[in-house]
XYZ file of C-alpha atoms in Angstrom:
765
model
C 59.321 2.098 -7.656
C 61.468 -0.042 -5.361
C 60.063 -3.480 -4.656
C 62.849 -4.878 -2.502
C 61.105 -6.746 0.270
C 63.623 -8.836 2.134
C 67.311 -9.501 2.466
C 66.973 -13.228 1.911
C 66.625 -14.520 -1.702
C 63.137 -15.529 -2.731
C 62.270 -19.214 -2.934
C 62.484 -20.696 -6.395
C 58.802 -21.554 -6.688
C 56.942 -20.333 -9.726
C 53.748 -18.388 -9.398
C 52.336 -20.746 -11.997
C 52.638 -23.520 -9.434
C 50.838 -21.299 -6.929
C 48.068 -20.794 -9.473
C 47.683 -24.549 -9.945
C 47.521 -25.158 -6.204
C 45.006 -22.339 -5.874
C 42.775 -23.805 -8.582
C 42.960 -27.250 -6.995
C 42.017 -25.784 -3.615
C 39.228 -23.777 -5.243
C 37.744 -26.951 -6.726
C 37.772 -28.596 -3.295
C 36.282 -25.573 -1.539
C 33.581 -25.012 -4.167
C 32.734 -28.706 -4.563
C 29.694 -28.756 -2.231
C 28.016 -26.230 -4.548
C 29.473 -27.562 -7.816
C 28.282 -31.080 -6.983
C 24.713 -29.850 -6.672
C 24.427 -30.998 -3.060
C 23.792 -27.417 -1.956
C 23.157 -24.094 -3.642
C 23.787 -20.494 -2.661
C 20.524 -19.330 -1.034
C 18.784 -16.112 0.011
C 19.403 -13.176 -2.363
C 21.261 -15.398 -4.840
C 18.099 -17.390 -5.421
C 15.360 -14.972 -4.340
C 16.629 -12.114 -6.490
C 19.493 -12.931 -8.850
C 18.404 -16.361 -10.105
C 15.042 -14.936 -11.311
C 16.889 -12.010 -12.919
C 19.211 -14.491 -14.638
C 16.244 -16.553 -15.845
C 14.403 -13.489 -17.155
C 17.506 -12.352 -19.048
C 17.945 -15.775 -20.658
C 14.261 -16.115 -21.509
C 14.182 -12.659 -23.104
C 17.252 -13.317 -25.237
C 16.113 -16.754 -26.393
C 12.613 -15.569 -27.236
C 13.954 -12.712 -29.343
C 12.737 -10.046 -26.925
C 14.572 -7.183 -25.297
C 15.515 -7.658 -21.626
C 15.566 -3.895 -21.043
C 12.145 -3.801 -19.364
C 10.201 -6.442 -17.479
C 6.416 -6.490 -17.073
C 6.691 -9.379 -14.601
C 7.313 -7.473 -11.351
C 6.293 -4.149 -9.796
C 3.716 -3.513 -12.539
C 6.703 -3.014 -14.865
C 10.334 -2.214 -14.056
C 13.308 -0.736 -16.015
C 15.773 -3.622 -16.099
C 18.270 -1.727 -18.241
C 18.895 0.815 -15.498
C 18.757 -1.646 -12.599
C 22.280 -2.497 -11.359
C 21.045 -5.949 -10.289
C 19.502 -7.035 -13.601
C 22.771 -8.737 -14.777
C 22.460 -7.141 -18.232
C 25.862 -5.489 -17.850
C 27.492 -8.451 -16.098
C 29.521 -10.011 -18.940
C 29.766 -13.554 -17.564
C 26.059 -13.762 -16.783
C 25.121 -12.110 -20.065
C 27.165 -14.616 -22.074
C 25.737 -17.512 -20.087
C 22.186 -16.231 -20.593
C 22.841 -15.952 -24.330
C 24.124 -19.531 -24.474
C 21.755 -21.286 -22.044
C 17.971 -20.859 -22.395
C 17.210 -22.237 -18.906
C 19.946 -21.267 -16.427
C 20.316 -23.759 -13.599
C 21.115 -23.049 -9.976
C 24.513 -24.686 -10.452
C 25.283 -22.384 -13.386
C 24.564 -19.276 -11.351
C 26.654 -20.544 -8.429
C 29.422 -21.653 -10.767
C 29.723 -18.227 -12.372
C 30.105 -16.582 -8.978
C 32.803 -19.034 -7.854
C 34.548 -18.728 -11.215
C 34.667 -14.952 -10.844
C 36.167 -15.267 -7.372
C 38.734 -17.664 -8.822
C 39.478 -15.081 -11.504
C 40.162 -12.563 -8.760
C 42.417 -14.988 -6.911
C 44.471 -15.652 -10.049
C 44.764 -11.910 -10.632
C 46.194 -11.498 -7.135
C 48.774 -14.207 -7.890
C 49.740 -12.288 -11.032
C 49.932 -9.072 -8.990
C 52.266 -10.756 -6.462
C 54.404 -12.063 -9.303
C 54.842 -8.579 -10.746
C 55.772 -7.262 -7.289
C 58.309 -10.092 -6.899
C 56.564 -11.292 -3.748
C 56.801 -15.005 -3.060
C 54.481 -17.530 -4.662
C 53.530 -18.822 -1.200
C 52.375 -15.360 -0.170
C 50.475 -15.066 -3.437
C 48.684 -18.354 -2.757
C 47.767 -17.263 0.757
C 46.407 -13.966 -0.568
C 44.380 -15.649 -3.313
C 42.751 -18.193 -1.002
C 42.009 -15.647 1.725
C 40.457 -13.368 -0.872
C 38.333 -15.901 -2.745
C 37.142 -18.083 0.139
C 37.536 -15.886 3.186
C 35.788 -12.939 4.774
C 32.768 -11.410 3.114
C 33.398 -13.280 -0.142
C 32.577 -16.510 1.705
C 30.061 -15.387 4.289
C 28.082 -13.107 1.979
C 28.367 -15.057 -1.249
C 24.582 -14.879 -1.570
C 24.940 -11.146 -2.358
C 25.759 -11.950 -5.963
C 26.099 -8.390 -7.226
C 28.531 -7.338 -4.524
C 30.595 -10.496 -4.934
C 30.900 -9.766 -8.670
C 32.090 -6.237 -7.884
C 34.624 -7.707 -5.477
C 35.907 -10.185 -8.072
C 36.903 -7.389 -10.457
C 38.993 -5.585 -7.818
C 42.137 -7.797 -8.044
C 41.922 -7.846 -11.828
C 41.781 -4.066 -12.007
C 44.546 -3.667 -9.418
C 46.861 -6.055 -11.280
C 46.311 -4.329 -14.622
C 46.555 -0.836 -13.150
C 49.753 -1.685 -11.295
C 51.284 -3.187 -14.435
C 50.268 -0.155 -16.483
C 52.026 2.132 -14.011
C 55.017 -0.216 -13.680
C 55.586 -0.117 -17.419
C 54.071 3.306 -18.032
C 52.094 1.554 -20.769
C 49.010 3.027 -22.418
C 48.036 -0.447 -23.649
C 47.993 -1.900 -20.158
C 46.246 1.244 -18.987
C 43.492 0.563 -21.503
C 43.150 -2.993 -20.200
C 42.906 -1.635 -16.672
C 40.200 0.787 -17.787
C 38.121 -2.032 -19.246
C 38.418 -4.074 -16.044
C 37.592 -1.016 -13.967
C 34.513 -0.447 -16.109
C 33.207 -3.938 -15.376
C 33.868 -3.264 -11.698
C 31.979 0.036 -11.790
C 29.075 -1.590 -13.632
C 28.274 -3.345 -10.364
C 26.976 0.076 -9.325
C 26.878 -0.908 -5.664
C 28.694 0.208 -2.520
C 31.414 -2.411 -2.905
C 32.242 -1.091 -6.374
C 32.101 2.496 -5.092
C 34.593 1.818 -2.295
C 36.887 -0.162 -4.573
C 36.949 2.737 -7.033
C 38.010 5.036 -4.193
C 40.800 2.634 -3.186
C 42.014 2.150 -6.760
C 41.893 5.888 -7.469
C 43.906 6.566 -4.317
C 46.356 3.843 -5.377
C 46.839 5.472 -8.779
C 47.493 8.864 -7.187
C 49.861 7.269 -4.680
C 51.814 5.554 -7.428
C 52.040 8.675 -9.560
C 53.623 10.675 -6.767
C 55.671 7.941 -5.068
C 57.213 6.163 -8.069
C 60.730 7.053 -9.139
C 59.577 7.754 -12.701
C 58.558 11.232 -13.839
C 54.959 12.142 -13.112
C 54.376 13.000 -16.757
C 55.012 9.398 -17.807
C 51.862 8.302 -15.953
C 49.606 10.469 -18.109
C 49.359 8.059 -21.056
C 48.374 4.895 -19.122
C 45.927 6.715 -16.880
C 44.382 8.632 -19.775
C 44.003 5.436 -21.816
C 42.370 3.708 -18.861
C 40.011 6.578 -18.221
C 39.013 6.809 -21.883
C 38.283 3.087 -22.227
C 36.521 2.858 -18.886
C 34.306 5.884 -19.420
C 33.341 4.715 -22.903
C 31.973 1.489 -21.403
C 30.300 2.821 -18.270
C 28.922 6.195 -19.285
C 25.548 5.079 -20.640
C 24.752 2.429 -17.993
C 25.854 4.812 -15.254
C 23.683 7.636 -16.560
C 20.725 5.282 -16.862
C 21.193 4.171 -13.267
C 21.496 7.765 -12.079
C 18.234 8.505 -13.855
C 16.600 5.517 -12.182
C 17.935 6.654 -8.805
C 16.287 10.034 -9.288
C 12.963 8.293 -9.983
C 13.344 5.617 -7.330
C 12.272 5.110 -3.757
C 15.828 5.712 -2.544
C 17.599 8.546 -4.388
C 19.747 9.034 -1.269
C 20.220 7.605 2.222
C 20.431 9.949 5.189
C 23.198 9.598 7.761
C 20.987 8.016 10.401
C 19.679 5.493 7.891
C 23.216 4.567 6.869
C 24.416 4.219 10.460
C 21.900 1.427 11.025
C 24.098 -0.706 8.785
C 27.269 -0.267 10.875
C 29.567 -3.142 11.769
C 29.712 -3.638 15.524
C 33.335 -3.663 16.827
C 32.702 -6.999 18.554
C 32.219 -8.558 15.104
C 35.964 -8.102 14.501
C 36.559 -11.039 16.838
C 35.343 -13.256 14.000
C 38.815 -12.696 12.536
C 39.890 -15.015 15.361
C 37.006 -17.493 15.376
C 34.591 -17.818 12.478
C 31.801 -19.357 14.512
C 32.378 -17.528 17.797
C 28.801 -16.213 17.789
C 27.178 -19.310 16.321
C 26.874 -17.729 12.892
C 26.714 -20.987 10.973
C 24.171 -22.694 13.229
C 20.463 -22.206 13.883
C 19.440 -18.572 14.013
C 18.014 -19.078 17.508
C 21.528 -19.862 18.791
C 23.174 -16.777 17.269
C 24.246 -14.318 19.978
C 26.582 -11.938 18.174
C 25.937 -8.351 17.144
C 23.392 -7.061 16.333
C 21.630 -9.482 18.711
C 19.751 -7.997 21.640
C 22.473 -8.950 24.135
C 24.610 -6.214 22.597
C 21.947 -3.595 23.221
C 21.986 -2.485 19.580
C 18.429 -2.815 18.255
C 19.040 0.089 15.884
C 21.478 -1.996 13.835
C 19.939 -3.778 10.851
C 22.359 -6.414 9.601
C 21.946 -10.091 8.897
C 24.204 -12.284 11.031
C 26.416 -13.331 8.126
C 27.186 -9.680 7.358
C 29.157 -9.562 10.612
C 31.562 -12.437 9.918
C 34.973 -11.605 8.467
C 37.033 -14.769 9.038
C 39.788 -15.064 6.417
C 41.743 -17.942 7.987
C 44.128 -18.556 10.857
C 47.272 -18.401 8.714
C 46.364 -14.977 7.243
C 45.642 -13.754 10.783
C 49.072 -14.821 12.023
C 50.721 -13.359 8.932
C 49.013 -10.026 9.591
C 50.154 -10.064 13.210
C 53.707 -10.874 12.115
C 53.584 -8.015 9.650
C 52.918 -5.563 12.478
C 56.181 -6.661 14.081
C 58.434 -6.170 11.081
C 58.334 -5.610 7.371
C 55.726 -2.853 7.108
C 58.033 0.100 6.320
C 60.116 -1.932 3.857
C 57.646 -1.559 0.989
C 55.859 1.655 0.121
C 53.046 -0.091 -1.720
C 52.259 -2.260 1.290
C 52.245 0.852 3.438
C 49.548 2.239 1.150
C 47.376 -0.847 1.573
C 47.849 -0.680 5.332
C 46.416 2.831 5.278
C 43.623 1.692 2.967
C 42.729 -1.145 5.357
C 42.494 1.296 8.254
C 40.249 3.659 6.250
C 37.968 0.805 5.175
C 37.758 -0.476 8.745
C 36.728 2.948 10.036
C 34.137 3.175 7.264
C 32.727 -0.267 8.090
C 32.418 0.539 11.805
C 30.052 3.381 10.950
C 28.458 4.816 14.072
C 31.107 3.343 16.376
C 33.782 5.920 15.437
C 33.536 9.595 14.429
C 35.149 8.777 11.069
C 32.087 7.708 9.097
C 30.190 10.918 9.847
C 33.067 12.762 8.165
C 33.300 10.252 5.309
C 29.586 10.682 4.722
C 30.396 14.018 3.088
C 32.348 12.268 0.318
C 30.171 12.535 -2.830
C 28.377 9.260 -3.444
C 28.480 7.851 0.086
C 24.867 8.893 0.687
C 23.697 6.576 -2.111
C 24.314 3.480 0.011
C 22.783 2.173 3.197
C 25.296 -0.166 4.891
C 28.791 0.917 5.984
C 29.366 -2.768 6.826
C 29.584 -3.457 3.079
C 33.123 -2.095 3.366
C 34.117 -5.496 4.749
C 34.242 -6.767 1.147
C 37.171 -4.564 0.036
C 38.571 -4.595 3.585
C 39.008 -8.371 3.494
C 40.529 -8.131 0.001
C 43.107 -5.593 1.191
C 43.827 -7.656 4.311
C 44.445 -10.635 2.015
C 47.143 -8.615 0.241
C 48.731 -7.667 3.553
C 48.537 -11.248 4.818
C 50.222 -12.555 1.678
C 52.969 -10.005 2.049
C 53.276 -10.873 5.743
C 53.941 -14.532 4.935
C 56.378 -13.394 2.263
C 58.297 -11.442 4.905
C 58.232 -14.221 7.500
C 59.458 -16.866 5.078
C 62.277 -14.755 3.676
C 63.343 -12.491 6.547
C 66.941 -12.960 7.835
C 65.642 -13.231 11.410
C 63.488 -15.957 12.910
C 59.697 -15.555 12.949
C 58.512 -13.525 15.977
C 56.904 -16.514 17.673
C 56.697 -15.018 21.162
C 55.102 -11.892 19.759
C 52.607 -14.007 17.843
C 51.794 -16.115 20.884
C 51.256 -13.036 23.052
C 49.022 -11.368 20.471
C 46.960 -14.517 20.024
C 46.628 -14.849 23.781
C 45.240 -11.331 23.974
C 42.758 -11.950 21.144
C 41.465 -15.206 22.620
C 41.236 -13.596 26.052
C 39.133 -10.793 24.560
C 36.807 -13.322 22.941
C 36.421 -15.256 26.195
C 35.842 -12.070 28.180
C 33.189 -10.904 25.727
C 31.379 -14.253 25.803
C 31.489 -14.283 29.615
C 30.184 -10.698 29.827
C 27.249 -11.591 27.567
C 26.535 -14.819 29.461
C 27.359 -16.976 26.435
C 30.672 -18.470 27.500
C 29.431 -22.037 27.212
C 28.281 -21.381 23.629
C 31.653 -19.844 22.721
C 33.977 -22.467 24.215
C 33.655 -25.079 21.452
C 34.109 -22.597 18.557
C 37.117 -21.082 20.344
C 38.605 -24.527 20.954
C 38.193 -25.368 17.259
C 39.769 -22.069 16.296
C 42.668 -22.723 18.674
C 43.340 -25.925 16.779
C 43.554 -24.153 13.429
C 45.632 -21.360 14.951
C 48.051 -23.978 16.285
C 48.375 -25.505 12.822
C 48.969 -22.066 11.295
C 51.471 -21.294 14.057
C 53.499 -24.345 13.025
C 53.505 -23.182 9.390
C 54.766 -19.753 10.447
C 57.357 -21.247 12.818
C 58.838 -23.503 10.142
C 58.229 -21.196 7.167
C 61.912 -20.244 6.716
C 62.965 -23.911 6.630
C 60.064 -24.957 4.405
C 60.884 -22.088 2.038
C 64.274 -23.622 1.320
C 62.652 -26.801 0.066
C 60.946 -26.386 -3.234
C 57.155 -26.553 -3.024
C 57.179 -27.513 0.677
C 55.905 -24.169 1.942
C 53.539 -23.848 -1.017
C 52.031 -27.241 -0.211
C 51.806 -26.388 3.494
C 49.997 -23.133 2.772
C 47.618 -24.775 0.299
C 46.755 -27.697 2.590
C 46.404 -25.575 5.740
C 44.223 -22.945 4.107
C 42.042 -25.481 2.309
C 41.386 -27.424 5.504
C 40.796 -24.255 7.522
C 38.436 -22.563 5.065
C 36.547 -25.772 4.276
C 35.817 -26.284 7.972
C 35.235 -22.705 9.122
C 33.840 -21.029 5.990
C 32.195 -24.060 4.475
C 28.505 -24.513 3.691
C 26.125 -23.196 6.344
C 22.613 -21.786 6.633
C 23.705 -18.424 5.270
C 25.633 -19.713 2.273
C 24.333 -23.152 1.307
C 20.929 -24.831 1.386
C 19.444 -27.816 -0.484
C 18.477 -26.902 -4.067
C 15.042 -28.465 -3.629
C 14.202 -25.659 -1.200
C 13.994 -23.373 -4.232
C 12.194 -25.667 -6.640
C 9.568 -23.000 -7.301
C 12.270 -21.015 -9.112
C 12.847 -23.737 -11.697
C 11.095 -23.176 -15.015
C 9.941 -26.809 -15.017
C 8.733 -26.836 -11.419
C 5.774 -29.018 -10.535
C 4.800 -26.724 -7.660
C 1.028 -26.852 -7.271
C 0.646 -23.128 -6.501
C 2.464 -22.118 -9.669
C 0.534 -24.693 -11.692
C -2.766 -23.389 -10.329
C -1.896 -19.760 -11.058
C -0.786 -20.583 -14.588
C -3.997 -22.470 -15.274
C -6.173 -19.708 -13.861
C -4.318 -16.995 -15.775
C -4.786 -18.965 -18.996
C -8.486 -19.358 -18.256
C -9.066 -15.640 -17.659
C -6.972 -14.475 -20.616
C -8.856 -12.266 -23.037
C -8.035 -9.814 -25.841
C -8.029 -6.925 -23.368
C -6.794 -8.782 -20.298
C -3.382 -9.688 -18.899
C -4.197 -10.341 -15.264
C -1.713 -9.865 -12.462
C -1.046 -11.915 -9.365
C 0.468 -11.274 -5.972
C 2.705 -13.681 -4.026
C 2.779 -12.522 -0.416
C 4.019 -13.973 2.847
C 4.878 -17.409 1.446
C 8.675 -17.491 1.725
C 11.694 -15.295 1.029
C 12.375 -16.684 -2.437
C 8.799 -16.436 -3.760
C 8.216 -12.753 -4.680
C 10.320 -12.816 -7.874
C 9.101 -16.219 -9.091
C 7.056 -14.393 -11.731
C 10.323 -13.459 -13.505
C 11.033 -17.149 -13.979
C 7.527 -18.188 -15.023
C 6.664 -15.215 -17.205
C 3.491 -14.015 -15.518
C 2.929 -10.534 -14.156
C 3.001 -9.656 -10.496
C 2.084 -6.309 -9.018
C 5.068 -6.401 -6.620
C 8.269 -8.437 -6.264
C 11.640 -8.325 -4.519
C 14.070 -5.489 -5.208
C 15.564 -2.819 -2.931
C 15.232 -0.352 -5.825
C 11.703 0.425 -6.998
C 10.064 3.313 -8.797
C 9.038 5.945 -6.274
C 5.690 6.398 -7.996
C 4.762 2.767 -7.314
C 5.908 2.891 -3.707
C 4.098 6.171 -3.007
C 0.851 4.877 -4.469
C 0.893 1.349 -3.038
C 3.198 1.436 -0.016
C 5.105 -1.589 -1.370
C 8.329 -2.584 0.399
C 11.481 -4.421 -0.696
C 9.758 -7.777 -0.690
C 6.806 -9.728 0.668
C 8.536 -12.665 2.335
C 6.614 -12.383 5.614
C 2.920 -11.595 6.095
C 3.649 -8.406 8.052
C 5.811 -7.097 5.194
C 2.707 -6.613 3.067
C 1.759 -3.054 3.923
C -1.055 -0.989 2.454
C -1.274 2.695 1.638
C -4.129 5.162 1.916
C -4.604 4.917 -1.835
C -4.402 1.124 -1.713
C -6.030 0.302 1.644
C -7.093 -3.253 0.850
C -7.059 -6.007 -1.732
C -10.646 -4.948 -2.373
C -9.980 -1.417 -3.548
C -9.996 0.705 -6.669
C -6.234 0.545 -7.143
C -6.172 -3.238 -6.761
C -8.807 -3.426 -9.501
C -7.010 -0.969 -11.787
C -3.695 -2.746 -11.446
C -5.487 -5.872 -12.613
C -4.817 -7.911 -9.483
C -6.835 -11.042 -10.216
C -5.178 -13.738 -8.088
C -3.528 -13.503 -4.676
C -1.484 -16.322 -3.129
C -0.648 -15.844 0.538
C 1.218 -17.954 3.058
C -1.452 -17.359 5.703
C -5.202 -16.730 5.426
C -5.576 -13.414 3.665
C -7.500 -11.811 6.532
C -4.287 -11.973 8.601
C -2.591 -9.757 6.035
C -5.435 -7.450 5.005
C -7.195 -6.295 8.163
C -9.625 -4.199 6.120
C -10.847 -7.072 4.000
C -14.405 -8.018 4.847
C -15.513 -11.669 4.834
C -16.311 -12.738 1.288
C -14.463 -9.757 -0.177
C -12.442 -12.144 -2.322
C -13.290 -15.597 -3.567
C -11.261 -18.392 -1.984
C -10.034 -20.772 -4.694
C -7.764 -23.365 -3.120
C -5.366 -24.296 -0.357
C -2.147 -25.536 -1.916
C 0.914 -26.933 -0.190
C 2.450 -23.461 0.098
C -0.379 -20.960 -0.078
C -3.976 -19.869 0.181
C -5.126 -18.718 -3.257
C -7.867 -16.123 -3.815
C -9.498 -14.450 -6.799
C -10.515 -10.832 -7.206
C -13.163 -10.951 -9.933
C -13.420 -7.170 -9.965
C -9.930 -6.867 -11.486
C -10.037 -4.632 -14.537
C -8.551 -5.432 -17.949
C -4.978 -4.385 -18.736
C -6.198 -2.096 -21.515
C -9.302 0.114 -21.363
C -10.992 2.658 -23.580
C -12.141 5.635 -21.535
C -14.547 8.155 -23.006
C -14.581 10.544 -20.070
C -11.617 12.228 -18.355
C -11.684 13.974 -14.993
C -9.070 16.340 -13.701
C -7.503 15.489 -10.340
C -4.395 16.198 -8.236
C -2.542 12.883 -8.026
C -0.283 14.024 -5.170
C -3.345 14.924 -3.140
C -4.954 11.584 -3.934
C -1.871 9.738 -2.678
C -1.926 11.817 0.489
C -5.602 11.461 1.333
C -6.377 8.147 -0.411
C -9.704 9.278 -1.872
C -10.749 7.959 -5.283
C -13.507 9.744 -7.232
C -16.635 7.618 -7.514
C -16.405 6.741 -11.205
C -16.746 3.777 -13.527
C -13.079 3.253 -14.377
C -13.954 1.069 -17.344
C -15.162 4.179 -19.094
C -13.494 7.041 -17.171
C -9.908 8.056 -16.599
C -8.253 10.448 -14.143
C -5.716 12.893 -15.558
C -3.848 15.928 -14.328
C -4.969 17.671 -17.512
C -8.163 19.704 -18.001
C -11.112 17.277 -18.247
C -12.484 16.376 -21.625
C -15.687 14.371 -21.277
C -16.858 12.188 -24.168
C -20.525 11.354 -24.019
C -20.535 8.436 -26.419
C -19.694 4.930 -25.205
C -18.848 1.621 -26.873
C -21.835 -0.422 -27.915
C -23.243 -2.853 -25.381
C -21.351 -6.134 -25.543
C -18.005 -4.689 -26.577
C -15.286 -5.610 -24.065
C -13.780 -2.136 -23.950
C -13.187 -0.950 -27.481
C -9.461 -1.702 -27.066
C -7.673 -5.016 -27.490
C -4.081 -6.151 -27.096
C -2.674 -7.304 -30.423
C 0.775 -8.106 -29.007
C 2.389 -7.665 -25.640
C 6.180 -7.840 -25.341
C 8.716 -6.720 -22.805
C 9.419 -3.405 -24.494
C 6.551 -3.049 -26.970
C 2.796 -3.246 -26.548
C 0.516 -2.939 -29.577
C -3.194 -2.194 -29.073
C -6.032 -2.089 -31.565
C -8.551 0.569 -30.588
C -12.016 1.057 -32.005
C -12.958 4.506 -30.738
C -16.556 5.769 -30.751
C -17.715 9.162 -31.926
C -16.141 11.972 -29.946
C -12.863 10.162 -29.264
C -11.454 8.970 -25.976
C -8.383 7.642 -24.205
C -6.629 4.302 -24.512
C -5.542 3.427 -20.965
C -2.769 0.885 -20.406
C -2.589 -0.221 -16.787
C 1.181 -0.529 -16.683
C 3.368 1.718 -14.539
C 3.950 5.199 -15.974
C 7.588 5.813 -16.894
C 9.083 8.631 -18.985
C 11.120 6.276 -21.161
C 7.986 4.782 -22.697
C 6.818 6.420 -25.903
C 3.609 6.081 -27.888
C 2.565 6.116 -31.515
C -0.915 6.251 -33.001
C -0.996 4.847 -36.511
C 2.761 5.405 -36.710
C 2.665 9.028 -35.557
C 4.182 10.074 -32.201
C 1.680 10.656 -29.425
C 2.028 11.969 -25.886
C 1.689 9.515 -23.022
C -0.333 10.935 -20.180
C -0.007 9.810 -16.589
C -3.394 8.317 -15.833
C -5.212 7.041 -12.740
C -2.255 8.093 -10.550
C 0.316 5.580 -11.832
C -0.655 4.259 -15.278
C -0.457 5.360 -18.950
C -2.977 6.790 -21.383
C -3.026 8.341 -24.845
C -5.751 10.469 -26.374
C -7.274 8.961 -29.524
C -9.745 10.274 -32.045
C -12.807 8.540 -33.467
C -12.192 5.481 -35.625
C -9.956 2.437 -35.704
C -6.354 2.966 -34.634
C -3.173 1.104 -33.889
C -1.714 2.368 -30.617
C 1.872 1.312 -30.031
C 3.749 1.752 -26.742
C 7.535 1.371 -27.067
C 10.218 1.512 -24.387
C 12.994 3.834 -25.624
C 15.355 4.493 -22.706
C 18.176 5.877 -24.818
C 15.912 8.462 -26.410
C 14.757 9.590 -22.983
C 18.337 9.734 -21.719
C 19.393 11.855 -24.696
C 16.418 14.130 -24.173
C 17.409 14.713 -20.583
C 21.058 15.298 -21.423
C 20.243 17.806 -24.119
C 17.493 19.481 -22.104
C 14.887 18.980 -24.804
C 11.224 18.816 -23.866
C 8.925 16.191 -25.270
């Protein structure tokens, strides 16, 4: 494939020098986080830090991290794309460090972005594009656009980081028609796919299209591409097949097996957000939320859009913007590969805009699109592709035989700034926009000077490289630096430290220790306290009935009405089957302690005065006790047949003593004998681990059922005295096994691979 880009010889600057400048700039740009002054907030701390801590704790305690009992009454971590189990850098760190710090989590994310930037420099080197263009691409990719503004979305950022690595290796494999490099590309692509999110999905589409494009546009015979692509596919599939199948199985059992078109369109990027390419803080994105006026704010008349403000910022730098504009004037047709990425950028932009063009409705028919809820997530790969184009644009400007198109650039910039001013005026926010636009004009002027003198600087070794590095570092540090969306004080999240002195956590730990018993493992609920609280149980090792995760088992959501998280009081919703904290399901789930950010009556409107015992008012919460909470394990001697679906629909529980009775969808078998007076339940927990629970049962004459009040899931198996036993779905959402008279060891074991194999082979249990 021809890679001739310009008529002027390339500058004699090594790409190794570009890599060193990039790493130096990366240290400067990441320093606020690396120094510990700030940490990446929101999802990074509320969701991924607890997942990281759970993974490390499981590994260092000799337990399996494949299942957690600490949230959602039990959750399949192995199949969850956000559990970090299949994220190699986090997995290695969790194996090495027993107590992961905030700085470690942040550092891994920045290191992965740096990895991607270095891969882009290597890609530019192979294409014989200039080192200065490579540096511009790397910095725009790693510290611009969605990578900077949405760095708190750890999983998506990790998927993004693998894109340049995979592209570099895939391009080299096709350049050399090498099966070995194809295998390397397949491994990198596998790690990308293991993100199992929309960013990874879109990147796979782009990379697949790139491979097809190269096969049919290269000068080499098509047949010579078979070996590298086959090697890549074989290696990639070998790595991803099991995790992907597990996730597909979870999706089929989850609350969101698919997203409808209308649901997806609510996550569309408003066209006005594209003006953040010109001015990062045009809409006040990095200031107080009350001052933010950009889409989807009410002034845009788009209440049906559900995006956080930082999701709508795509600023990649003034110099990349000017390089992109220059590229539209000349240079685009001179390189077929760049023409491909131009088309890819247009497709990703149309995808991101969602409801605002007819394109997404057509794209929605592509298999897999309906698994994801936000078209705006396409800004991740969009900004990465624009970084490539910007780097190539600078390459063209610096080495073209003609002078840079300065008048064209000035006219285009004038139009863009005029559009921003007109929009601000039309929305009655001109005064708020003037300062950000003035600041942006300053950085644009600096970038304009770099473009204007690029040909002369390119003739002096390292001059243009230094100018690009300094300009981009200053620009991105000022415009994409720490703000409310990307950086907050670490002490804000102290409750997520294993050694926290938080009084609410200390109180809950003490109370849980006091109520512990051979048959008990009480649960708590953390509701309406703050965004980062719901998953604190993953850090501290106690069990919560809910938590924070967009993906939950459908059975739990149907029975309880639980949402993504419980950050605000009004996010705690109740179902017909679970109408109040004082209810049968609350008791069965073993909800003993409830910590709420407001008095509990403001959350539970059905709770009567005195329904729960008030324990304490801590700094963060009101803490209550439900003394009716049932033990984790019960021995039932009477079973009643019911229709669980009907119970969920009408919310009616049979009037039974659930210490001695169990509801099944099987024909009722009633045992008339009961444990002797004074026995706790006839069943006791011998050991309780993440993926194995062992129970000693002393069953009276006539037999009965050992009931374990953990969420029912088909990947759990049971043994009675070492012999396989069937797990029955009990009391709508829990587990039970039938046991005969006498003393027995009942063992519950999580075996996800067995269940996966059973499904693949079509065997019945």
